[in-house]
mmCIF file of C-alpha atoms and ligand atoms in Angstrom:
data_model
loop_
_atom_site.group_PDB
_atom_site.id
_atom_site.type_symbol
_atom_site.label_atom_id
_atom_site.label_comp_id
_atom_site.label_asym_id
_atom_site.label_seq_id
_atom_site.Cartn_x
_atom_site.Cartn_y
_atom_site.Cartn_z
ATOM 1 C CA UNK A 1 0.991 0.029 -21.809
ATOM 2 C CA UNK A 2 -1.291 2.571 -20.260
ATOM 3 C CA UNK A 3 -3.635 4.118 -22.774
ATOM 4 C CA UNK A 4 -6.144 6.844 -21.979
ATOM 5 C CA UNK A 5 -8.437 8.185 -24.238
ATOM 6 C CA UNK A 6 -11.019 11.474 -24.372
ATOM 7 C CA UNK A 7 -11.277 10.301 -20.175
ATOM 8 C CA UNK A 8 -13.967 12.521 -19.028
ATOM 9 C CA UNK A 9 -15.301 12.304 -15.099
ATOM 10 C CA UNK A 10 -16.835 14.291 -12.513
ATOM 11 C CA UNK A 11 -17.295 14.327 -8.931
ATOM 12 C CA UNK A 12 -20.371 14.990 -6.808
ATOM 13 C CA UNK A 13 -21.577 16.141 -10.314
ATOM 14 C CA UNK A 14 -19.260 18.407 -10.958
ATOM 15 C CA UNK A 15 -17.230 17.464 -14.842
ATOM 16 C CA UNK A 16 -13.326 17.451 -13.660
ATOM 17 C CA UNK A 17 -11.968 15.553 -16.100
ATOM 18 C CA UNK A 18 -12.976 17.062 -19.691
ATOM 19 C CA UNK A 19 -10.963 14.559 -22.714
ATOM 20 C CA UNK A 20 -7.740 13.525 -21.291
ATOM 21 C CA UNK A 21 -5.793 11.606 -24.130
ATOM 22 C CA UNK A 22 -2.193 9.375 -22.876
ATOM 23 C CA UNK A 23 -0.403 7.212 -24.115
ATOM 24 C CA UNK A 24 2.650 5.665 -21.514
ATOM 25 C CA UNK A 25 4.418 3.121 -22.987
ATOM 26 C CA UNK A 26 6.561 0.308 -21.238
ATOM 27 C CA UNK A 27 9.886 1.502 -19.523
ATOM 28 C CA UNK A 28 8.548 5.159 -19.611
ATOM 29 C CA UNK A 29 8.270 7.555 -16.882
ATOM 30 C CA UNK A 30 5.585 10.642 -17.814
ATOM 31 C CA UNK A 31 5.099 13.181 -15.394
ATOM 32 C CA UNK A 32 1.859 15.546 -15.222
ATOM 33 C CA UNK A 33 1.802 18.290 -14.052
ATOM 34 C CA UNK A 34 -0.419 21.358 -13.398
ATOM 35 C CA UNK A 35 -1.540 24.191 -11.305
ATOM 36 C CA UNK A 36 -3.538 23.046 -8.160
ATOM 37 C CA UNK A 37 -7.366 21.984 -8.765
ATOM 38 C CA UNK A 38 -6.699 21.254 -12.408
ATOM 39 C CA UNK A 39 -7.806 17.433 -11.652
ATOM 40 C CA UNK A 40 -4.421 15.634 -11.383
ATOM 41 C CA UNK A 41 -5.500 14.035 -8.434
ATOM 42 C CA UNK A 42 -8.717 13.103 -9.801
ATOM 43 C CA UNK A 43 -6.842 11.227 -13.126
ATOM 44 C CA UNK A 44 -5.064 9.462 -9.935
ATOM 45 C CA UNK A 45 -7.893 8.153 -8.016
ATOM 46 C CA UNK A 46 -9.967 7.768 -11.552
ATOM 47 C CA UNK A 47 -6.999 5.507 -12.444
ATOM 48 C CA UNK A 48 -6.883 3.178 -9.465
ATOM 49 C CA UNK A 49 -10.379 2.967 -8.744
ATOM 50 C CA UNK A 50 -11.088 5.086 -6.195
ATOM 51 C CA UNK A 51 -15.584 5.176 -5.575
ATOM 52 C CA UNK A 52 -17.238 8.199 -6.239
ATOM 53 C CA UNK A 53 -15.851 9.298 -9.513
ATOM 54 C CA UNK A 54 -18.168 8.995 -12.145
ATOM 55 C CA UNK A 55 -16.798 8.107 -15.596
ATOM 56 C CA UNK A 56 -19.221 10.205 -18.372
ATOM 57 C CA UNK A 57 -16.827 9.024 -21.460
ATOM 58 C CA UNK A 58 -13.858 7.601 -22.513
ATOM 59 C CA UNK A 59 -11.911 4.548 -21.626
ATOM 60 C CA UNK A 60 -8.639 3.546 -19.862
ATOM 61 C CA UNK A 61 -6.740 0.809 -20.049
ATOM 62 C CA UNK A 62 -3.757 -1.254 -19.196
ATOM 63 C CA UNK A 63 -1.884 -3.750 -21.250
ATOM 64 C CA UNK A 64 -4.792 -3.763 -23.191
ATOM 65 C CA UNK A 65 -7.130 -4.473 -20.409
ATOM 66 C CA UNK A 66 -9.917 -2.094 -19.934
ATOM 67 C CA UNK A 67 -9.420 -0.680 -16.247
ATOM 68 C CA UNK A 68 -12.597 0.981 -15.839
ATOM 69 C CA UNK A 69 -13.915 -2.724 -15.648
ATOM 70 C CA UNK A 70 -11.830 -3.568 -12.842
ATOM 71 C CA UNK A 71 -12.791 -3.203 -8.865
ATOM 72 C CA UNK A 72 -10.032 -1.275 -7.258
ATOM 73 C CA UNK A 73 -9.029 -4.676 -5.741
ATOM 74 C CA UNK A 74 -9.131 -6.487 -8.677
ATOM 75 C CA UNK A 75 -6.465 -3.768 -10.300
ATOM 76 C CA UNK A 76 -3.807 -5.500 -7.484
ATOM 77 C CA UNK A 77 -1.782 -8.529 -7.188
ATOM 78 C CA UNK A 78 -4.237 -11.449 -7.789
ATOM 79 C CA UNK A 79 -6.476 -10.144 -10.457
ATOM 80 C CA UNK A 80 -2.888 -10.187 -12.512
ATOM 81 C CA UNK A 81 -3.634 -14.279 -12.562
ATOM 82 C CA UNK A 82 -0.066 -14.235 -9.776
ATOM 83 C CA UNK A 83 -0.008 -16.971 -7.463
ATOM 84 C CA UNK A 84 -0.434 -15.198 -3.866
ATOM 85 C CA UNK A 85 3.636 -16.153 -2.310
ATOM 86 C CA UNK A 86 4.221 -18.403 0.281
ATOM 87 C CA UNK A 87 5.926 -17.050 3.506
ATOM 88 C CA UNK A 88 9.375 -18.121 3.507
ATOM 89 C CA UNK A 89 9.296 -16.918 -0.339
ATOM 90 C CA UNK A 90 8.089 -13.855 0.922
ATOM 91 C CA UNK A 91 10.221 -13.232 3.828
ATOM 92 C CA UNK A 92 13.254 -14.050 1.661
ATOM 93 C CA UNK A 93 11.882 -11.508 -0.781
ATOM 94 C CA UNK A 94 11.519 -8.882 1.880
ATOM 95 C CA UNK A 95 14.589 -9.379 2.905
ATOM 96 C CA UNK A 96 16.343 -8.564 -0.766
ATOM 97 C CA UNK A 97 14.181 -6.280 -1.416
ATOM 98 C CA UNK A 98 14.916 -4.352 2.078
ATOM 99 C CA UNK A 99 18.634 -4.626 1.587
ATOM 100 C CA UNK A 100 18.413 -3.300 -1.774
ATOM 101 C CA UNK A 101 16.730 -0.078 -0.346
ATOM 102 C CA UNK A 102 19.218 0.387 2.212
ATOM 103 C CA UNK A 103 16.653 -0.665 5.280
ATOM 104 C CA UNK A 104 17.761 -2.243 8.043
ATOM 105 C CA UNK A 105 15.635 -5.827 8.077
ATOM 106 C CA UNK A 106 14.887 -4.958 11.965
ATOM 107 C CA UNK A 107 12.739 -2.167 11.080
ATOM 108 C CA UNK A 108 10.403 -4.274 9.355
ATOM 109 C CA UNK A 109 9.879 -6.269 12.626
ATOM 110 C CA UNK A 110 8.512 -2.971 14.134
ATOM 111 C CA UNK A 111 5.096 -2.081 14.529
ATOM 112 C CA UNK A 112 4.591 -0.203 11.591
ATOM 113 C CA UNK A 113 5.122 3.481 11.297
ATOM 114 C CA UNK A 114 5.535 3.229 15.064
ATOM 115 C CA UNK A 115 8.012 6.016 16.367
ATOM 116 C CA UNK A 116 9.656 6.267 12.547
ATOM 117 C CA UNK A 117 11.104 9.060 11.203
ATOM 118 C CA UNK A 118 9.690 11.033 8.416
ATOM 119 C CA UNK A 119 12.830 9.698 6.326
ATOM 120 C CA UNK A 120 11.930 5.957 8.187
ATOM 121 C CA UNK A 121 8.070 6.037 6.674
ATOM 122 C CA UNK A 122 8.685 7.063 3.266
ATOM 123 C CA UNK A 123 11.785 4.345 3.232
ATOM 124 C CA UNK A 124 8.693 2.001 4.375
ATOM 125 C CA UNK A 125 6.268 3.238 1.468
ATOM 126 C CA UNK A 126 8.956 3.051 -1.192
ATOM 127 C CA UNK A 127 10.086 -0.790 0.750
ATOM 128 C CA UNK A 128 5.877 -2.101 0.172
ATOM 129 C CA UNK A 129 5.809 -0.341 -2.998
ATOM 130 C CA UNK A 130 8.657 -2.740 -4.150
ATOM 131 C CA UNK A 131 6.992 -5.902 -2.584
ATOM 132 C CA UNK A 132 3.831 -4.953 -4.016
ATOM 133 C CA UNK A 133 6.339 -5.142 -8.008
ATOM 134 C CA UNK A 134 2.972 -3.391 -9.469
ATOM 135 C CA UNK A 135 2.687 -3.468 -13.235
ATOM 136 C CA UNK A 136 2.250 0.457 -13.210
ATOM 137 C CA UNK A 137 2.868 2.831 -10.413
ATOM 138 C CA UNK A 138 1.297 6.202 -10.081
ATOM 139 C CA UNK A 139 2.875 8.833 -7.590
ATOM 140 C CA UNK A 140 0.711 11.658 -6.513
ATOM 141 C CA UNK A 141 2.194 14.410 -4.832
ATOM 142 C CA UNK A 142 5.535 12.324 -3.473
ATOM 143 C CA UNK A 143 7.392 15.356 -2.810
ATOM 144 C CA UNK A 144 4.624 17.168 -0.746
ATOM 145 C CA UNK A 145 6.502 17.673 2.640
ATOM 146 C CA UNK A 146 9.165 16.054 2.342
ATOM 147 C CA UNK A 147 12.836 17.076 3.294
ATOM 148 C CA UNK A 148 15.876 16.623 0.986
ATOM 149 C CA UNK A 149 17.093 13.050 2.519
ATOM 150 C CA UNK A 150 13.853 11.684 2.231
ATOM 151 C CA UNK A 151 13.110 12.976 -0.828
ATOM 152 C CA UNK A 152 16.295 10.996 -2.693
ATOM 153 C CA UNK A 153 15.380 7.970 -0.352
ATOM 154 C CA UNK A 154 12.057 7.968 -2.186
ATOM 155 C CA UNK A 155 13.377 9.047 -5.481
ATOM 156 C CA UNK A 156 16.057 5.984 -5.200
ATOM 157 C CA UNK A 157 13.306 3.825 -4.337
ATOM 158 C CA UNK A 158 11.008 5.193 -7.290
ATOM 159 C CA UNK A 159 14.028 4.923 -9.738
ATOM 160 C CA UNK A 160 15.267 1.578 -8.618
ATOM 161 C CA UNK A 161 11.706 0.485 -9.691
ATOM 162 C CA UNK A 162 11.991 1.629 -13.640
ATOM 163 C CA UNK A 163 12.542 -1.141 -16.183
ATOM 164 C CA UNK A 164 12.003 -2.054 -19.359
ATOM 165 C CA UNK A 165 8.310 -3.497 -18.429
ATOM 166 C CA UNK A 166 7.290 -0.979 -16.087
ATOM 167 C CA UNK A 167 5.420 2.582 -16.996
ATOM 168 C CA UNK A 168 5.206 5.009 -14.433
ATOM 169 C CA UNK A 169 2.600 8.306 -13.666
ATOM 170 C CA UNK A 170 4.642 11.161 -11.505
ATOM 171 C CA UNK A 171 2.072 13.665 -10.393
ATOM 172 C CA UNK A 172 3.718 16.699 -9.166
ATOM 173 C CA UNK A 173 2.866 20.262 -8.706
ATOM 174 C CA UNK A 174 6.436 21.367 -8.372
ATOM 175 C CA UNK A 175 9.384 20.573 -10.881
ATOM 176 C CA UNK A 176 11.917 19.547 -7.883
ATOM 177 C CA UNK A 177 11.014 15.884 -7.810
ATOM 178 C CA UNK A 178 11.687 15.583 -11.570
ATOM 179 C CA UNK A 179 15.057 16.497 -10.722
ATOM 180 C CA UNK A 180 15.511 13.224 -8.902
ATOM 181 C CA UNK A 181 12.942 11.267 -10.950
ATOM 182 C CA UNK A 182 13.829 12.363 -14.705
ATOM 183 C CA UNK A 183 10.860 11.825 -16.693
ATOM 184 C CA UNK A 184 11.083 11.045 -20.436
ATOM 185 C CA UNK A 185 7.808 13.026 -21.205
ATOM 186 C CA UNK A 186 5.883 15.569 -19.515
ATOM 187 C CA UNK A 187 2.433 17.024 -19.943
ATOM 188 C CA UNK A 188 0.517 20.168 -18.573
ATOM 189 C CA UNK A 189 -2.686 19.141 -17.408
ATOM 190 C CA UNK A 190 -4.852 22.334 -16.498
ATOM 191 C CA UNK A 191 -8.790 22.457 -16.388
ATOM 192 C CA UNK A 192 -8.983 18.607 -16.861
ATOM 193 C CA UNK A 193 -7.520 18.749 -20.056
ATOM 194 C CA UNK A 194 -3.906 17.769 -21.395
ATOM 195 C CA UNK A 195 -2.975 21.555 -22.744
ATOM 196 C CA UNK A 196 0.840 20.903 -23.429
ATOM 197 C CA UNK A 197 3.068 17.874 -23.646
ATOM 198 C CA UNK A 198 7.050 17.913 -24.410
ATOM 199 C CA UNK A 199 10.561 16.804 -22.653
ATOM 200 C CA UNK A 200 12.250 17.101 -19.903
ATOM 201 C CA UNK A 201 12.904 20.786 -20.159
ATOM 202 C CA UNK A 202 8.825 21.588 -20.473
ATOM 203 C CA UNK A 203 9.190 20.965 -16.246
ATOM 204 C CA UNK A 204 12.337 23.560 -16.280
ATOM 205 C CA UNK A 205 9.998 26.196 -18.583
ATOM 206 C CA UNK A 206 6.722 25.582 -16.318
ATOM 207 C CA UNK A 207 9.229 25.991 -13.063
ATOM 208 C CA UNK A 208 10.350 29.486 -14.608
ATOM 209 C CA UNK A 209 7.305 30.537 -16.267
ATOM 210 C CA UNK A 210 4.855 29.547 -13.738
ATOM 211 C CA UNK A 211 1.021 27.924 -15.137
ATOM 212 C CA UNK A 212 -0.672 31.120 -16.144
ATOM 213 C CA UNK A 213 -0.392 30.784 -19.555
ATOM 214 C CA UNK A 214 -2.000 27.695 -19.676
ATOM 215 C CA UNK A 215 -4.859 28.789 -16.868
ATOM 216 C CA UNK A 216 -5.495 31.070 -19.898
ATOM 217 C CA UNK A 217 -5.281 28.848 -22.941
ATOM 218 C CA UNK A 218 -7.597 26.025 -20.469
ATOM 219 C CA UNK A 219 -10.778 28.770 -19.885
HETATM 220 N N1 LIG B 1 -15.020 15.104 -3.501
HETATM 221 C C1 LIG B 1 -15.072 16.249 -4.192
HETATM 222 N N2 LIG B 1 -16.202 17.007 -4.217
HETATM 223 C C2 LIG B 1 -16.242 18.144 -4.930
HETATM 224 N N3 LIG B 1 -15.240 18.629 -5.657
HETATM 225 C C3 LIG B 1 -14.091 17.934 -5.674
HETATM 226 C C4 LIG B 1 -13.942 16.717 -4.947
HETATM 227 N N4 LIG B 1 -12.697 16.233 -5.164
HETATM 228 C C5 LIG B 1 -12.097 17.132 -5.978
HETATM 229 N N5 LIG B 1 -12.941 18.158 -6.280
HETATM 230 C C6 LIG B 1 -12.616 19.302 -7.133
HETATM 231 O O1 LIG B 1 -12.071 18.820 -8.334
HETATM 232 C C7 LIG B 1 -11.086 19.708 -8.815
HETATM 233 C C8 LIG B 1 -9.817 18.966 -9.115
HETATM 234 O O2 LIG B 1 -9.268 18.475 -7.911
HETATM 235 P P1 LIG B 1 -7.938 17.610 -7.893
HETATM 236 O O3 LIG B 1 -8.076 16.485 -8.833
HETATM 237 O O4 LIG B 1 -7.655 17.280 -6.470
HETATM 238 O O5 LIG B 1 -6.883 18.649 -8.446
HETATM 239 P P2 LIG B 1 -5.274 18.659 -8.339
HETATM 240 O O6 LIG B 1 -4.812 17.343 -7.794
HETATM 241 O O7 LIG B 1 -4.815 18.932 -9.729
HETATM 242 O O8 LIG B 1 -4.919 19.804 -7.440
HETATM 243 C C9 LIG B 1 -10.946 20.808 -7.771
HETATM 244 O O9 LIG B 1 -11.687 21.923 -8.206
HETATM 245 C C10 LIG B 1 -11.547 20.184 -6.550
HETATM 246 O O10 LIG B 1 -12.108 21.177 -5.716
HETATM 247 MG MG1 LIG B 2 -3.672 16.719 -6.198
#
């Protein structure tokens, strides 16, 4: 599904990303992690096509298809070859799609994010993350601020999402989200490099042991 090989980038001319190697096949979660500036982000927005990261080497792509190609745009919805959905379709999709996620359909008639809750906008991102059914998802940082309720709401959303066609990127600093999301691999990623990869229990070990062993191995 999502293949990634020796990706090298930089940013504002400065080399972030020095030969990451993945491989995420269909129906798997992988989560990277990785002490902060060690260019997790970065892998994000060199993923989805964010401007002004400058591919040096490498290649990425998805299903085969060679992202790096792609306009950010053209990595959504219509560049898939989908028909764009007609309204009632879509409202009727909303509507399952919302009940499934435990929303009330009446919040979706508000203006958006307008007086929610914390708990109410991440039930929102999780609900257009759903109508959006991507291919792939990537989650940066989804547990940054967020209390407990919100973060199962999201983590119910995220896991309601897994299937047999769907590969997944969980970004996370911290090990708590992967007790919610339960990833079947994880990797270290410090000093733009992949430096360890393993289970479940490599998130317990880096929770315990902390990233300066691998700040080490990385210089
Ligand atoms: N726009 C930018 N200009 C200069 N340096 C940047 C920019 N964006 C990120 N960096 C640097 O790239 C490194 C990796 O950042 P990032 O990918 O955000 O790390 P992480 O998400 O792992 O904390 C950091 O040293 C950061 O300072
Ligand atoms: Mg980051």
């Amino acid at each position: 599904m999502l293949n990634i090989q020796n990706l090298h980038a930089r940013v504002e001319d400065k080399a972030i990303l020095k030969g990451v190697t993945l491989d995420v096949p269909a129906g798997e979660v992988h989560a990277i992690m990785g002490p902060n500036g060690a260019g997790k982000s970065t892998l994000s927005y060199v993923l989805t096509g964010r401007g002004g990261y400058e591919v040096t080497e490498g290649s990425t792509s998805l299903n085969g298809e060679d992202l790096l190609a792609l306009d950010a745009n053209e990595r959504q919805r219509r560049a898939r070859g989908e028909d764009e959905i007609a309204a009632p379709a879509f409202l009727k999709l909303a509507r399952e799609k919302a009940a499934s996620l435990k929303i009330d359909f009446e919040m979706l008639k508000r203006g958006l994010n307008v007086g929610f809750s914390g708990g109410e906008k991440k039930r929102m991102e999780i609900f257009q993350m759903a109508m959006l059914s991507p291919k792939f998802l990537i989650l940066d940082e989804t547990d940054s601020g967020l209390d407990i309720d919100a973060l199962k709401i999201v983590s119910e959303g995220v896991n309601a999402l897994r299937g047999p066609e769907r590969g997944m990127l969980v970004i996370t600093h911290y090990q708590r989200l992967l007790d919610y999301i339960k990833p079947d691999r994880v990797h270290v990623l410090a000093a733009g490099r992949i430096v360890a990869s393993g289970g479940p229990e490599l998130a317990l070990q880096l929770e315990a042991e902390g990233y300066d062993k691998y700040a080490s191995a990385a210089a």
